[in-house]
mmCIF file of C-alpha atoms in Angstrom:
data_model
loop_
_atom_site.group_PDB
_atom_site.id
_atom_site.type_symbol
_atom_site.label_atom_id
_atom_site.label_comp_id
_atom_site.label_asym_id
_atom_site.label_seq_id
_atom_site.Cartn_x
_atom_site.Cartn_y
_atom_site.Cartn_z
ATOM 1 C CA UNK F 1 194.709 121.540 135.322
ATOM 2 C CA UNK F 2 191.903 123.514 133.691
ATOM 3 C CA UNK F 3 193.063 125.359 130.589
ATOM 4 C CA UNK F 4 191.751 128.830 129.861
ATOM 5 C CA UNK F 5 191.174 129.855 126.261
ATOM 6 C CA UNK F 6 190.819 133.423 124.972
ATOM 7 C CA UNK F 7 188.010 132.179 122.722
ATOM 8 C CA UNK F 8 184.835 130.534 124.007
ATOM 9 C CA UNK F 9 184.311 128.964 120.562
ATOM 10 C CA UNK F 10 187.763 127.332 120.724
ATOM 11 C CA UNK F 11 187.091 126.080 124.254
ATOM 12 C CA UNK F 12 183.824 124.492 123.153
ATOM 13 C CA UNK F 13 185.527 122.841 120.119
ATOM 14 C CA UNK F 14 188.243 121.380 122.422
ATOM 15 C CA UNK F 15 185.553 120.097 124.803
ATOM 16 C CA UNK F 16 183.586 118.472 121.990
ATOM 17 C CA UNK F 17 186.681 116.851 120.374
ATOM 18 C CA UNK F 18 187.796 115.497 123.779
ATOM 19 C CA UNK F 19 184.498 113.538 124.001
ATOM 20 C CA UNK F 20 185.529 111.393 121.057
ATOM 21 C CA UNK F 21 186.961 107.908 121.878
ATOM 22 C CA UNK F 22 190.682 107.850 122.594
ATOM 23 C CA UNK F 23 190.984 111.635 122.273
ATOM 24 C CA UNK F 24 192.335 113.296 125.408
ATOM 25 C CA UNK F 25 192.384 116.987 126.115
ATOM 26 C CA UNK F 26 195.870 117.551 124.679
ATOM 27 C CA UNK F 27 195.033 115.761 121.395
ATOM 28 C CA UNK F 28 191.709 117.601 121.257
ATOM 29 C CA UNK F 29 193.553 120.904 121.647
ATOM 30 C CA UNK F 30 195.976 119.966 118.874
ATOM 31 C CA UNK F 31 193.092 119.071 116.549
ATOM 32 C CA UNK F 32 191.238 122.259 117.405
ATOM 33 C CA UNK F 33 194.270 124.418 116.541
ATOM 34 C CA UNK F 34 194.800 122.396 113.342
ATOM 35 C CA UNK F 35 191.188 123.115 112.323
ATOM 36 C CA UNK F 36 191.614 126.781 113.290
ATOM 37 C CA UNK F 37 194.807 127.188 111.259
ATOM 38 C CA UNK F 38 193.571 125.357 108.202
ATOM 39 C CA UNK F 39 191.468 126.741 105.358
ATOM 40 C CA UNK F 40 187.839 127.577 106.241
ATOM 41 C CA UNK F 41 186.627 125.360 103.388
ATOM 42 C CA UNK F 42 188.270 122.280 104.966
ATOM 43 C CA UNK F 43 186.636 122.976 108.344
ATOM 44 C CA UNK F 44 183.253 123.534 106.716
ATOM 45 C CA UNK F 45 183.700 120.335 104.703
ATOM 46 C CA UNK F 46 184.388 118.421 107.946
ATOM 47 C CA UNK F 47 181.351 119.973 109.558
ATOM 48 C CA UNK F 48 179.170 119.094 106.507
ATOM 49 C CA UNK F 49 180.457 115.485 106.532
ATOM 50 C CA UNK F 50 179.605 115.043 110.205
ATOM 51 C CA UNK F 51 176.128 116.494 109.700
ATOM 52 C CA UNK F 52 175.531 114.354 106.587
ATOM 53 C CA UNK F 53 176.503 111.097 108.327
ATOM 54 C CA UNK F 54 174.118 111.855 111.217
ATOM 55 C CA UNK F 55 171.262 112.788 108.850
ATOM 56 C CA UNK F 56 171.665 110.160 106.117
ATOM 57 C CA UNK F 57 173.142 107.009 107.607
ATOM 58 C CA UNK F 58 170.822 104.423 109.148
ATOM 59 C CA UNK F 59 170.697 100.698 109.713
ATOM 60 C CA UNK F 60 169.846 98.117 107.097
ATOM 61 C CA UNK F 61 166.422 96.586 107.845
ATOM 62 C CA UNK F 62 167.754 93.110 107.118
ATOM 63 C CA UNK F 63 171.305 92.817 108.589
ATOM 64 C CA UNK F 64 171.681 95.969 110.668
ATOM 65 C CA UNK F 65 174.750 97.173 108.776
ATOM 66 C CA UNK F 66 175.015 100.860 107.988
ATOM 67 C CA UNK F 67 173.359 102.156 104.830
ATOM 68 C CA UNK F 68 171.653 105.206 103.353
ATOM 69 C CA UNK F 69 168.699 103.229 102.053
ATOM 70 C CA UNK F 70 166.213 100.646 103.392
ATOM 71 C CA UNK F 71 168.641 97.734 102.760
ATOM 72 C CA UNK F 72 172.435 97.861 102.440
ATOM 73 C CA UNK F 73 174.303 97.115 99.195
ATOM 74 C CA UNK F 74 175.408 93.707 100.442
ATOM 75 C CA UNK F 75 171.897 92.485 101.233
ATOM 76 C CA UNK F 76 170.686 93.912 97.932
ATOM 77 C CA UNK F 77 173.428 92.237 95.901
ATOM 78 C CA UNK F 78 171.985 89.138 94.101
ATOM 79 C CA UNK F 79 175.508 87.741 93.656
ATOM 80 C CA UNK F 80 175.940 87.191 97.419
ATOM 81 C CA UNK F 81 175.320 83.723 98.875
ATOM 82 C CA UNK F 82 172.247 83.901 101.126
ATOM 83 C CA UNK F 83 172.871 80.449 102.575
ATOM 84 C CA UNK F 84 175.745 81.827 104.701
ATOM 85 C CA UNK F 85 175.474 84.586 107.303
ATOM 86 C CA UNK F 86 178.545 86.012 109.019
ATOM 87 C CA UNK F 87 177.771 87.545 112.422
ATOM 88 C CA UNK F 88 179.896 90.469 113.563
ATOM 89 C CA UNK F 89 179.765 92.854 116.520
ATOM 90 C CA UNK F 90 179.941 96.208 114.734
ATOM 91 C CA UNK F 91 179.500 97.684 111.203
ATOM 92 C CA UNK F 92 183.253 98.429 111.047
ATOM 93 C CA UNK F 93 183.824 94.631 111.236
ATOM 94 C CA UNK F 94 181.866 94.258 107.972
ATOM 95 C CA UNK F 95 184.206 96.713 106.281
ATOM 96 C CA UNK F 96 187.240 94.842 107.645
ATOM 97 C CA UNK F 97 186.000 91.404 106.462
ATOM 98 C CA UNK F 98 184.929 92.767 103.050
ATOM 99 C CA UNK F 99 188.494 94.055 102.518
ATOM 100 C CA UNK F 100 189.708 90.445 102.359
ATOM 101 C CA UNK F 101 187.676 89.759 99.204
ATOM 102 C CA UNK F 102 187.217 86.185 100.469
ATOM 103 C CA UNK F 103 183.692 86.189 101.846
ATOM 104 C CA UNK F 104 180.666 86.223 99.505
ATOM 105 C CA UNK F 105 177.833 85.557 101.899
ATOM 106 C CA UNK F 106 175.641 87.925 103.907
ATOM 107 C CA UNK F 107 176.200 89.584 107.302
ATOM 108 C CA UNK F 108 174.386 90.226 110.527
ATOM 109 C CA UNK F 109 175.585 93.052 112.787
ATOM 110 C CA UNK F 110 174.872 92.648 116.528
ATOM 111 C CA UNK F 111 175.859 96.193 117.566
ATOM 112 C CA UNK F 112 177.666 94.869 120.633
ATOM 113 C CA UNK F 113 178.630 91.782 122.533
ATOM 114 C CA UNK F 114 177.346 90.231 125.781
ATOM 115 C CA UNK F 115 178.985 91.794 128.787
ATOM 116 C CA UNK F 116 177.349 91.219 132.225
ATOM 117 C CA UNK F 117 179.819 93.663 133.842
ATOM 118 C CA UNK F 118 178.596 96.411 131.499
ATOM 119 C CA UNK F 119 174.948 95.299 131.786
ATOM 120 C CA UNK F 120 174.827 94.286 128.110
ATOM 121 C CA UNK F 121 172.363 91.420 127.883
ATOM 122 C CA UNK F 122 170.913 89.439 124.925
ATOM 123 C CA UNK F 123 168.152 92.059 124.724
ATOM 124 C CA UNK F 124 170.772 94.731 123.999
ATOM 125 C CA UNK F 125 172.233 93.082 120.923
ATOM 126 C CA UNK F 126 170.482 91.974 117.692
ATOM 127 C CA UNK F 127 170.379 88.273 118.614
ATOM 128 C CA UNK F 128 166.611 87.901 118.240
ATOM 129 C CA UNK F 129 166.760 89.518 114.800
ATOM 130 C CA UNK F 130 169.427 86.987 113.808
ATOM 131 C CA UNK F 131 167.237 84.070 114.887
ATOM 132 C CA UNK F 132 164.339 85.599 112.920
ATOM 133 C CA UNK F 133 166.529 85.449 109.775
ATOM 134 C CA UNK F 134 166.958 81.683 109.994
ATOM 135 C CA UNK F 135 165.117 80.008 107.164
ATOM 136 C CA UNK F 136 165.428 76.899 104.988
ATOM 137 C CA UNK F 137 167.920 78.711 102.760
ATOM 138 C CA UNK F 138 170.385 79.423 105.625
ATOM 139 C CA UNK F 139 172.905 76.578 105.908
ATOM 140 C CA UNK F 140 175.681 78.131 107.951
ATOM 141 C CA UNK F 141 176.185 80.930 110.439
ATOM 142 C CA UNK F 142 179.831 82.054 110.851
ATOM 143 C CA UNK F 143 180.295 83.745 114.193
ATOM 144 C CA UNK F 144 182.972 86.391 113.788
ATOM 145 C CA UNK F 145 182.737 88.163 117.138
ATOM 146 C CA UNK F 146 185.971 89.482 118.597
ATOM 147 C CA UNK F 147 188.286 86.888 120.204
ATOM 148 C CA UNK F 148 187.922 88.247 123.731
ATOM 149 C CA UNK F 149 185.792 87.212 126.750
ATOM 150 C CA UNK F 150 182.732 89.150 125.575
ATOM 151 C CA UNK F 151 183.065 87.852 122.018
ATOM 152 C CA UNK F 152 183.429 84.254 123.202
ATOM 153 C CA UNK F 153 180.406 84.552 125.524
ATOM 154 C CA UNK F 154 178.360 85.992 122.659
ATOM 155 C CA UNK F 155 179.496 83.221 120.266
ATOM 156 C CA UNK F 156 178.490 80.521 122.765
ATOM 157 C CA UNK F 157 175.137 82.148 123.403
ATOM 158 C CA UNK F 158 174.376 82.492 119.697
ATOM 159 C CA UNK F 159 175.465 78.923 119.022
ATOM 160 C CA UNK F 160 172.995 77.640 121.606
ATOM 161 C CA UNK F 161 170.228 79.678 119.988
ATOM 162 C CA UNK F 162 170.938 78.674 116.370
ATOM 163 C CA UNK F 163 172.103 75.039 116.516
ATOM 164 C CA UNK F 164 168.689 73.647 117.546
ATOM 165 C CA UNK F 165 167.302 75.147 114.326
ATOM 166 C CA UNK F 166 169.421 72.726 112.290
ATOM 167 C CA UNK F 167 171.818 75.388 111.002
ATOM 168 C CA UNK F 168 175.599 74.744 111.006
ATOM 169 C CA UNK F 169 177.395 77.165 113.355
ATOM 170 C CA UNK F 170 181.086 77.880 112.861
ATOM 171 C CA UNK F 171 183.616 80.240 114.424
ATOM 172 C CA UNK F 172 186.488 82.009 112.718
ATOM 173 C CA UNK F 173 189.743 80.075 113.013
ATOM 174 C CA UNK F 174 192.233 81.059 115.717
ATOM 175 C CA UNK F 175 194.464 83.126 113.466
ATOM 176 C CA UNK F 176 193.142 86.092 115.339
ATOM 177 C CA UNK F 177 194.825 87.006 118.629
ATOM 178 C CA UNK F 178 192.834 86.647 121.862
ATOM 179 C CA UNK F 179 191.809 90.042 123.144
ATOM 180 C CA UNK F 180 192.171 91.702 119.730
ATOM 181 C CA UNK F 181 189.615 93.469 117.529
ATOM 182 C CA UNK F 182 188.788 92.544 113.929
ATOM 183 C CA UNK F 183 189.383 96.046 112.658
ATOM 184 C CA UNK F 184 193.111 95.797 113.531
ATOM 185 C CA UNK F 185 193.718 92.423 111.824
ATOM 186 C CA UNK F 186 195.395 92.428 108.389
ATOM 187 C CA UNK F 187 193.647 90.999 105.308
ATOM 188 C CA UNK F 188 195.816 87.842 105.104
ATOM 189 C CA UNK F 189 195.113 86.923 108.744
ATOM 190 C CA UNK F 190 191.402 87.498 108.228
ATOM 191 C CA UNK F 191 191.351 85.491 104.993
ATOM 192 C CA UNK F 192 193.048 82.542 106.707
ATOM 193 C CA UNK F 193 190.701 82.804 109.679
ATOM 194 C CA UNK F 194 187.712 82.680 107.306
ATOM 195 C CA UNK F 195 189.080 79.643 105.478
ATOM 196 C CA UNK F 196 189.923 77.803 108.695
ATOM 197 C CA UNK F 197 186.721 78.489 110.590
ATOM 198 C CA UNK F 198 185.680 75.764 112.998
ATOM 199 C CA UNK F 199 182.463 74.145 114.100
ATOM 200 C CA UNK F 200 181.012 75.363 117.409
#
């Protein structure tokens, strides 16, 4: 059913909100009316935050995490252990792992996982950039892709690329449920998974 709005601006806002992931038309309409009813300053603040994130945020030239400068704070931090690189699918996974307070190495963000059904190939993820980061100082690569079919395929592919370089390749322990995403795991589960990682 097509809904008619007495305001074209409101209709456009509902359309734009409904394009966000997991936001259907009904939820988009609720959000639009919430924005409409709230103070103008809050709506303008939201608008400014969206504009700022699109204008200022970019990818770290080393690990491909999000940052507002050439390199992210993690890559720039001299206290981090450069001999260990943890590979994740998305920048939000870095935030999730950092919340455990257990990991002190560096990261590499792939920006996806291999998925032949979705036409996502090794050229579509940052696998080559990861291999380019392998040096004498790198001793271990922890593959922390999601425990689903795409994540497992990506882990196996990366392992086959990196192991011949003489670098130890491990996988997070199986404390994480198959088919789940890192961002939904609690800190204790993630900490145990990091501690119990296994050789690939």
